[in-house]
Short mmCIF file of C-alpha atoms and ligand atoms in Angstrom, two decimals:
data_model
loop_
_atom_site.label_atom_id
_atom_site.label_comp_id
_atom_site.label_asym_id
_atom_site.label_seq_id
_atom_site.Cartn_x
_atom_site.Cartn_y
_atom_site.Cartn_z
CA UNK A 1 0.00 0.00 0.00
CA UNK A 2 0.97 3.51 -1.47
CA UNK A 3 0.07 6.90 0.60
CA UNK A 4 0.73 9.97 -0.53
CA UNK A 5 1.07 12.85 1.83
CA UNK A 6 1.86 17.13 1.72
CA UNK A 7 2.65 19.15 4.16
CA UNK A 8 1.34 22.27 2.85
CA UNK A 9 3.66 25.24 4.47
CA UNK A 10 5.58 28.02 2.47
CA UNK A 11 9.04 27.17 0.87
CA UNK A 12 10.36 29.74 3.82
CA UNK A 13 8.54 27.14 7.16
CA UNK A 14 12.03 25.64 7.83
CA UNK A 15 12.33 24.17 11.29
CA UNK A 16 14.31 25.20 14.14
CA UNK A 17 15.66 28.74 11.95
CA UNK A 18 15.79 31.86 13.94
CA UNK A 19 14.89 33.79 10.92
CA UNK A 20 12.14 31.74 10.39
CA UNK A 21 10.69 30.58 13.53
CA UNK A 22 7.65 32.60 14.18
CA UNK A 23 4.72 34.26 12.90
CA UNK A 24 6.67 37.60 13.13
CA UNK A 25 9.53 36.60 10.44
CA UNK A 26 6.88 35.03 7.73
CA UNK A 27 5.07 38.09 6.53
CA UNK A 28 8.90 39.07 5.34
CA UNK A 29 9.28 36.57 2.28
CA UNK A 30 8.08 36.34 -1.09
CA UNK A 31 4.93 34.61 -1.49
CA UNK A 32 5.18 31.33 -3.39
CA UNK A 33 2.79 29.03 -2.09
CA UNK A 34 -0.37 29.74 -4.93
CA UNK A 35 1.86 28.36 -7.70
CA UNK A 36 3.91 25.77 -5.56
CA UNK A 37 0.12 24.19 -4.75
CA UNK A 38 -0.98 24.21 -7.82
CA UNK A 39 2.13 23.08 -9.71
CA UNK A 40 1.08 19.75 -7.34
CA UNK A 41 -2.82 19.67 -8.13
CA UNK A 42 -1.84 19.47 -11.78
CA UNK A 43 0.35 16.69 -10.95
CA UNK A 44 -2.06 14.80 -9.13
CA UNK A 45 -5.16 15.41 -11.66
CA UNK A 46 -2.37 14.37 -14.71
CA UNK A 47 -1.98 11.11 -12.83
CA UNK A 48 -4.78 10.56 -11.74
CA UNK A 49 -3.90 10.57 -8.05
CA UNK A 50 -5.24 10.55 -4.29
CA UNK A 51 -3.31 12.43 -1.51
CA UNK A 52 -3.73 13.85 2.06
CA UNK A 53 -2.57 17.26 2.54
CA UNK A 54 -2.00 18.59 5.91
CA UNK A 55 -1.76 22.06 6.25
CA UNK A 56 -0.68 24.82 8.46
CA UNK A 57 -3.59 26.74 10.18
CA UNK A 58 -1.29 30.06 9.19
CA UNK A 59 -1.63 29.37 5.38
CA UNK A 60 -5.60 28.84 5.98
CA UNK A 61 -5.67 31.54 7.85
CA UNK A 62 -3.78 34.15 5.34
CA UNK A 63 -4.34 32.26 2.06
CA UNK A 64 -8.06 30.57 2.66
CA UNK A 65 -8.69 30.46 -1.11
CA UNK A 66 -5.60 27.62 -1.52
CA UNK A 67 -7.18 25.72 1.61
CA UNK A 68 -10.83 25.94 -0.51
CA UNK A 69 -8.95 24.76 -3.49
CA UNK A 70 -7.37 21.47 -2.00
CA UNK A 71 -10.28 20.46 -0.46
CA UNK A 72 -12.23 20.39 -3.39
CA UNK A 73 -10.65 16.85 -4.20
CA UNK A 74 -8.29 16.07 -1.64
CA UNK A 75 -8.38 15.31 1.83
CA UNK A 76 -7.33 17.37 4.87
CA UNK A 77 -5.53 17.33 7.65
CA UNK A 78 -3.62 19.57 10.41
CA UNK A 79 -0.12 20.20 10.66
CA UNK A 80 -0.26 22.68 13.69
CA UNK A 81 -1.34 26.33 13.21
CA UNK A 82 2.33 27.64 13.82
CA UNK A 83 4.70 24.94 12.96
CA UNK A 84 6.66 24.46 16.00
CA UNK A 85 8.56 21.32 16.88
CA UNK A 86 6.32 19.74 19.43
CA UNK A 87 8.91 18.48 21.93
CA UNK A 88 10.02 22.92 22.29
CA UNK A 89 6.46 22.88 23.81
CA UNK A 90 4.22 22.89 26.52
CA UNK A 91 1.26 20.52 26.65
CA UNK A 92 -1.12 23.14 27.04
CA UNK A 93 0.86 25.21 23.81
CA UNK A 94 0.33 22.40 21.82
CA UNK A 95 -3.21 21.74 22.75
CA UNK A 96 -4.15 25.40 21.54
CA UNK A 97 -1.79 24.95 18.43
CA UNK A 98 -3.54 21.74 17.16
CA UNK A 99 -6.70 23.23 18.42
CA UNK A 100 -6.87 26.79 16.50
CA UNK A 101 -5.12 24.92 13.51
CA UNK A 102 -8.23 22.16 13.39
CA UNK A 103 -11.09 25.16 13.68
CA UNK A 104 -9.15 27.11 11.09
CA UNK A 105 -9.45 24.55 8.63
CA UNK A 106 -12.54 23.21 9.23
CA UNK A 107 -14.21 26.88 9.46
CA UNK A 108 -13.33 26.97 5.72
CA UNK A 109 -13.95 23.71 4.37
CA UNK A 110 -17.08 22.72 6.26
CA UNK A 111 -15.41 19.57 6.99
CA UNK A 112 -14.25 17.58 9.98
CA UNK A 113 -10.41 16.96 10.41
CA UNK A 114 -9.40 13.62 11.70
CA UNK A 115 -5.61 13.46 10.22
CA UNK A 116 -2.64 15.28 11.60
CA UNK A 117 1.49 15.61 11.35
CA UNK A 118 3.33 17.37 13.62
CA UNK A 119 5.96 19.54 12.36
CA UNK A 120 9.41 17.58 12.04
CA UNK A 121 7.80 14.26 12.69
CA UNK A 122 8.72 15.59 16.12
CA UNK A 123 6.40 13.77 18.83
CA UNK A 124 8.97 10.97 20.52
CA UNK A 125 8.52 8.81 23.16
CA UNK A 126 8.59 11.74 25.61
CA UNK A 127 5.64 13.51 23.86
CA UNK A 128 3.73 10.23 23.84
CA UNK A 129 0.99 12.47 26.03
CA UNK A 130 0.71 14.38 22.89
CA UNK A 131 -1.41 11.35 21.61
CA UNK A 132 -4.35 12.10 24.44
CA UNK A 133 -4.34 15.18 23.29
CA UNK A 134 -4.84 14.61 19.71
CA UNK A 135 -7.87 12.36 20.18
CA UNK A 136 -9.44 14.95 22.49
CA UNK A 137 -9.43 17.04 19.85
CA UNK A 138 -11.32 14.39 17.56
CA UNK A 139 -8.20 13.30 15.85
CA UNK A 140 -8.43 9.65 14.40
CA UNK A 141 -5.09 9.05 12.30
CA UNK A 142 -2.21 10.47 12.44
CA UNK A 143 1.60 10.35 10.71
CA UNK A 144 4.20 12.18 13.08
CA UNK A 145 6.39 9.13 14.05
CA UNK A 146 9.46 8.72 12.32
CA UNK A 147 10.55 4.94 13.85
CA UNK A 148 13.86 5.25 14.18
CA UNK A 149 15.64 8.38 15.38
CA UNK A 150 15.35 11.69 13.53
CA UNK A 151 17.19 15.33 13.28
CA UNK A 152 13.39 16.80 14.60
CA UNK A 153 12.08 13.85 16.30
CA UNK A 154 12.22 10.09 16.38
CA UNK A 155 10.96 6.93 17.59
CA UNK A 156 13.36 4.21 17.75
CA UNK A 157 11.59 2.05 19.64
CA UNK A 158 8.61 1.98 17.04
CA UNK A 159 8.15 -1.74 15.83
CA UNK A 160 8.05 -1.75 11.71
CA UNK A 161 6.95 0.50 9.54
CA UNK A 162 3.00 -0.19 9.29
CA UNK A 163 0.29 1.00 10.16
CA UNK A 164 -0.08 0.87 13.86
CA UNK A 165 -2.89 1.01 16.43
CA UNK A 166 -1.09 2.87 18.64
CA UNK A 167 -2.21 3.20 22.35
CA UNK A 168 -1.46 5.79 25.37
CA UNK A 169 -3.22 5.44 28.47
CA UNK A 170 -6.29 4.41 27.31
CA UNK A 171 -6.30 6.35 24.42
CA UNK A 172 -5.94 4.79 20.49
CA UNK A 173 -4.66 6.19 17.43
CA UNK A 174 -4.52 4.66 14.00
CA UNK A 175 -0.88 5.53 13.21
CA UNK A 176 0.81 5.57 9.84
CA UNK A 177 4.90 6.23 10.38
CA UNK A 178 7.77 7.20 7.67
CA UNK A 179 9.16 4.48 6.67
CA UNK A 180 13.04 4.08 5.34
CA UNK A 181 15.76 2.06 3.89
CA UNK A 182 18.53 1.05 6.08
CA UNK A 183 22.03 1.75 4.42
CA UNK A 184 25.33 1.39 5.90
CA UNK A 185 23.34 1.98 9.10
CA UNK A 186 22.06 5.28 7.71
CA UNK A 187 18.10 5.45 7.74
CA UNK A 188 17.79 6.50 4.26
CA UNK A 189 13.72 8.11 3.46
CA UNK A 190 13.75 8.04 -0.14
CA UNK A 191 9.99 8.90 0.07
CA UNK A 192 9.90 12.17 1.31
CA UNK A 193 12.09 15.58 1.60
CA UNK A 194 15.75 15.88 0.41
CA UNK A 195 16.75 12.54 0.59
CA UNK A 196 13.98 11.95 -2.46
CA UNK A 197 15.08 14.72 -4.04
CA UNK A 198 18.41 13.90 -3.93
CA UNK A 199 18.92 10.56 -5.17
CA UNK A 200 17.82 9.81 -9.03
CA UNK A 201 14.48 8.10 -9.81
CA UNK A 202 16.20 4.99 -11.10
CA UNK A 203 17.18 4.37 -7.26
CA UNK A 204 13.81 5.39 -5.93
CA UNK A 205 11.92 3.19 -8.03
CA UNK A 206 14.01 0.21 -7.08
CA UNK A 207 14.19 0.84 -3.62
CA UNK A 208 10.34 1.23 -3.77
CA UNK A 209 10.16 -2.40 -5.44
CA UNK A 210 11.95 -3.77 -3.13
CA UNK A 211 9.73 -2.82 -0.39
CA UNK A 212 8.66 -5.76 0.72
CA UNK A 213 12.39 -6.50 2.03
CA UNK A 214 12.23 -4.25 5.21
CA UNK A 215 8.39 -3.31 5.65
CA UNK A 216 4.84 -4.94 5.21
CA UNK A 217 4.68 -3.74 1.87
CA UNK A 218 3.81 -0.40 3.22
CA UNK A 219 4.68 3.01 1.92
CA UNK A 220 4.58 6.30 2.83
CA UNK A 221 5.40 9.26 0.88
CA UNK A 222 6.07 12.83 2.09
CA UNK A 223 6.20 15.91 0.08
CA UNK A 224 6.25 19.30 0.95
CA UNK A 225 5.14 22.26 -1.81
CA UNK A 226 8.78 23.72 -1.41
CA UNK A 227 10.10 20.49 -2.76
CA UNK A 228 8.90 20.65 -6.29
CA UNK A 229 9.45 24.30 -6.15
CA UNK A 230 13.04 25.01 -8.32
CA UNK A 231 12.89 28.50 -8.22
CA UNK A 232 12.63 29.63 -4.76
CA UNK A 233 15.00 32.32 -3.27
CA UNK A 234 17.71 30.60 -0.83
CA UNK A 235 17.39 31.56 2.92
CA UNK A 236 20.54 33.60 3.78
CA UNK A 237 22.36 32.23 6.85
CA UNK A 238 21.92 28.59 6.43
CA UNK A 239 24.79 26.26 7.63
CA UNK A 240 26.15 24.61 4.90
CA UNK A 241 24.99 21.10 5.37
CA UNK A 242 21.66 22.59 5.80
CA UNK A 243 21.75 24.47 2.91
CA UNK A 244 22.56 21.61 0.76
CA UNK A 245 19.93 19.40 2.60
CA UNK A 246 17.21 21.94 2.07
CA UNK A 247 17.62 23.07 -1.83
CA UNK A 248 19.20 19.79 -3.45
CA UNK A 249 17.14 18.65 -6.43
CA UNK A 250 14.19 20.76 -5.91
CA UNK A 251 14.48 21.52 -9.79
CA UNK A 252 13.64 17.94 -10.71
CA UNK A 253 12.03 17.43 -8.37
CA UNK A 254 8.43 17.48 -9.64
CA UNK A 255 8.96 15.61 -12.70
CA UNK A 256 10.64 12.69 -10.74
CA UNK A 257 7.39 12.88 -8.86
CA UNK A 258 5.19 12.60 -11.81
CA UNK A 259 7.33 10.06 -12.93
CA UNK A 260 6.66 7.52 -9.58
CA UNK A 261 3.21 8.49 -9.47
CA UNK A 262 2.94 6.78 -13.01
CA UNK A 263 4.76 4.31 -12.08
CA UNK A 264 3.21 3.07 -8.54
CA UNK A 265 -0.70 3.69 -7.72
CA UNK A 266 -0.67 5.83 -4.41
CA UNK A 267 -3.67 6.70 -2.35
CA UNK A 268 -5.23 8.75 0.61
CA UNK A 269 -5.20 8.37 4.54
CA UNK A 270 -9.14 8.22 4.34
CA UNK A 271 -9.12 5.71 1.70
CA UNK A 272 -5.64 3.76 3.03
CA UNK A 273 -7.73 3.03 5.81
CA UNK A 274 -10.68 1.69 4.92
CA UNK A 275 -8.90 -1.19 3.00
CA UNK A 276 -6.76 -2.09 5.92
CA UNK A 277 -7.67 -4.36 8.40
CA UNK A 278 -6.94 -2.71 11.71
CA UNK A 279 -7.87 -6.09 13.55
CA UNK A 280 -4.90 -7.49 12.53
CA UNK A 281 -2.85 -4.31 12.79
CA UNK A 282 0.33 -4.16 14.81
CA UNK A 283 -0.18 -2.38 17.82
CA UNK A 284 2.63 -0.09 20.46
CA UNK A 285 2.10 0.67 23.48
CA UNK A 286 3.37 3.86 24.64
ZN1 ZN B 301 6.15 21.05 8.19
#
């Protein structure tokens, strides 16, 4: 099973940037994400393609037209209203955060939001209590958990990559993680950000054939609008390594996409989940 994910945010939403941290810095940058999200709507209506998009409550809020526009077709889901890394906050700032970001988006589409990311895949074991929180707030799936650990986040002690029933004091969520390739001990996501960017689409393909080898044939891709976006300005300031990590291949990047969607049928969160059968699902503790 294919899913395709975005996490809609503005080629500037790096994580864990002083000059791009809050609210206060955004309103500074050039505005690029009309064309970025459309430049992936064309993609998915060429290929005929499902995908959940979760989305900042800050781009609902100042762009509410793009927000109308996804959900014409495509699912949504949250990603925070102010893309912070979850573990740099308090439980009751991220209550409000996944809170105001939920209303936002379901004040404009009319419809209920039961999928969420956090920023940076970045609930770990010691944000586990982010989970109760979550399904207080009416969310049913969700894809922050990266199972292994993670510049922003991590799980390591995540079984495999699959999707999960995952349980916190009394409290369940249907859980669909990253999942990677193991090379040279190097957890290598091919399926999302600049890893998939950087490596040619020869290599993804295979890697994505050979799924089966390392998870229950279980796939999860993760895009971000910025991605596919090769002429964006580059963020002055940026360590090298980050620089490199952040703007590789984002000029290719969209037809390699097109290319694997082709090539592999992908689908939804809303529609993943209705074919699997969560009886049978592995489940985690936390
Ligand atoms: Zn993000």
């Amino acid at each position: 099973m294919n899913i395709l994910t975005f996490d809609v945010e503005e080629w500037f939403h790096l994580l864990d940037f002083d000059a791009t941290r809050t609210e206060a810095e955004w309103g500074k940058y050039e505005v690029r994400i009309h064309e970025n999200v459309d430049r992936i709507l064309d993609i998915l209506e060429r290929t005929n393609t499902k995908g959940t998009f979760f989305i900042i409550g800050w781009i609902a809020k100042t762009y509410p037209d793009v927000v109308r526009k996804i959900a014409e077709k495509y699912q949504i889901g949250c990603h925070t209203m102010n893309h912070q890394l979850v573990w740099q906050q308090s439980r009751e700032e991220f209550r409000k955060d996944v809170e105001t970001g939920v209303k936002m988006l379901e004040d404009i589409t009319g419809k209920k939001v039961e999928s969420f990311r956090a920023p940076g895949f970045s609930i770990r074991e010691s944000e586990a209590w982010a989970f109760e929180i979550l399904s207080d707030l009416g969310i049913k799936y969700d894809s922050s958990i990266f199972p292994a650990h993670h510049a922003h986040g991590g799980m390591p002690s995540f079984p495999k990559a699959a999707p999960t029933i995952l349980s916190y004091q009394g409290h369940e969520m249907k859980e669909f993680p990253v999942c990677f390739k193991t090379i040279a001990g190097k957890h290598i996501v091919f399926s999302g950000g600049g890893y998939f960017r950087l490596f040619p689409y020869p290599l993804i393909k295979k890697w994505h054939t050979d799924i089966t080898d390392y998870t229950d044939n279980y796939l999860l891709a993760y895009i971000h609008p910025r991605d596919l976006d090769g002429g964006q300005p580059m963020l002055e300031g940026l360590p090298l390594a980050r620089k490199f990590k952040s703007y590789v291949g984002c000029k290719g990047a969209a037809s390699k996409l097109e290319r694997w969607l082709n090539d592999f049928s992908f689908t939804d969160i809303s529609r993943a989940t209705k074919k699997i059968d969560w009886t049978q699902a592995q489940r985690f503790e936390l």
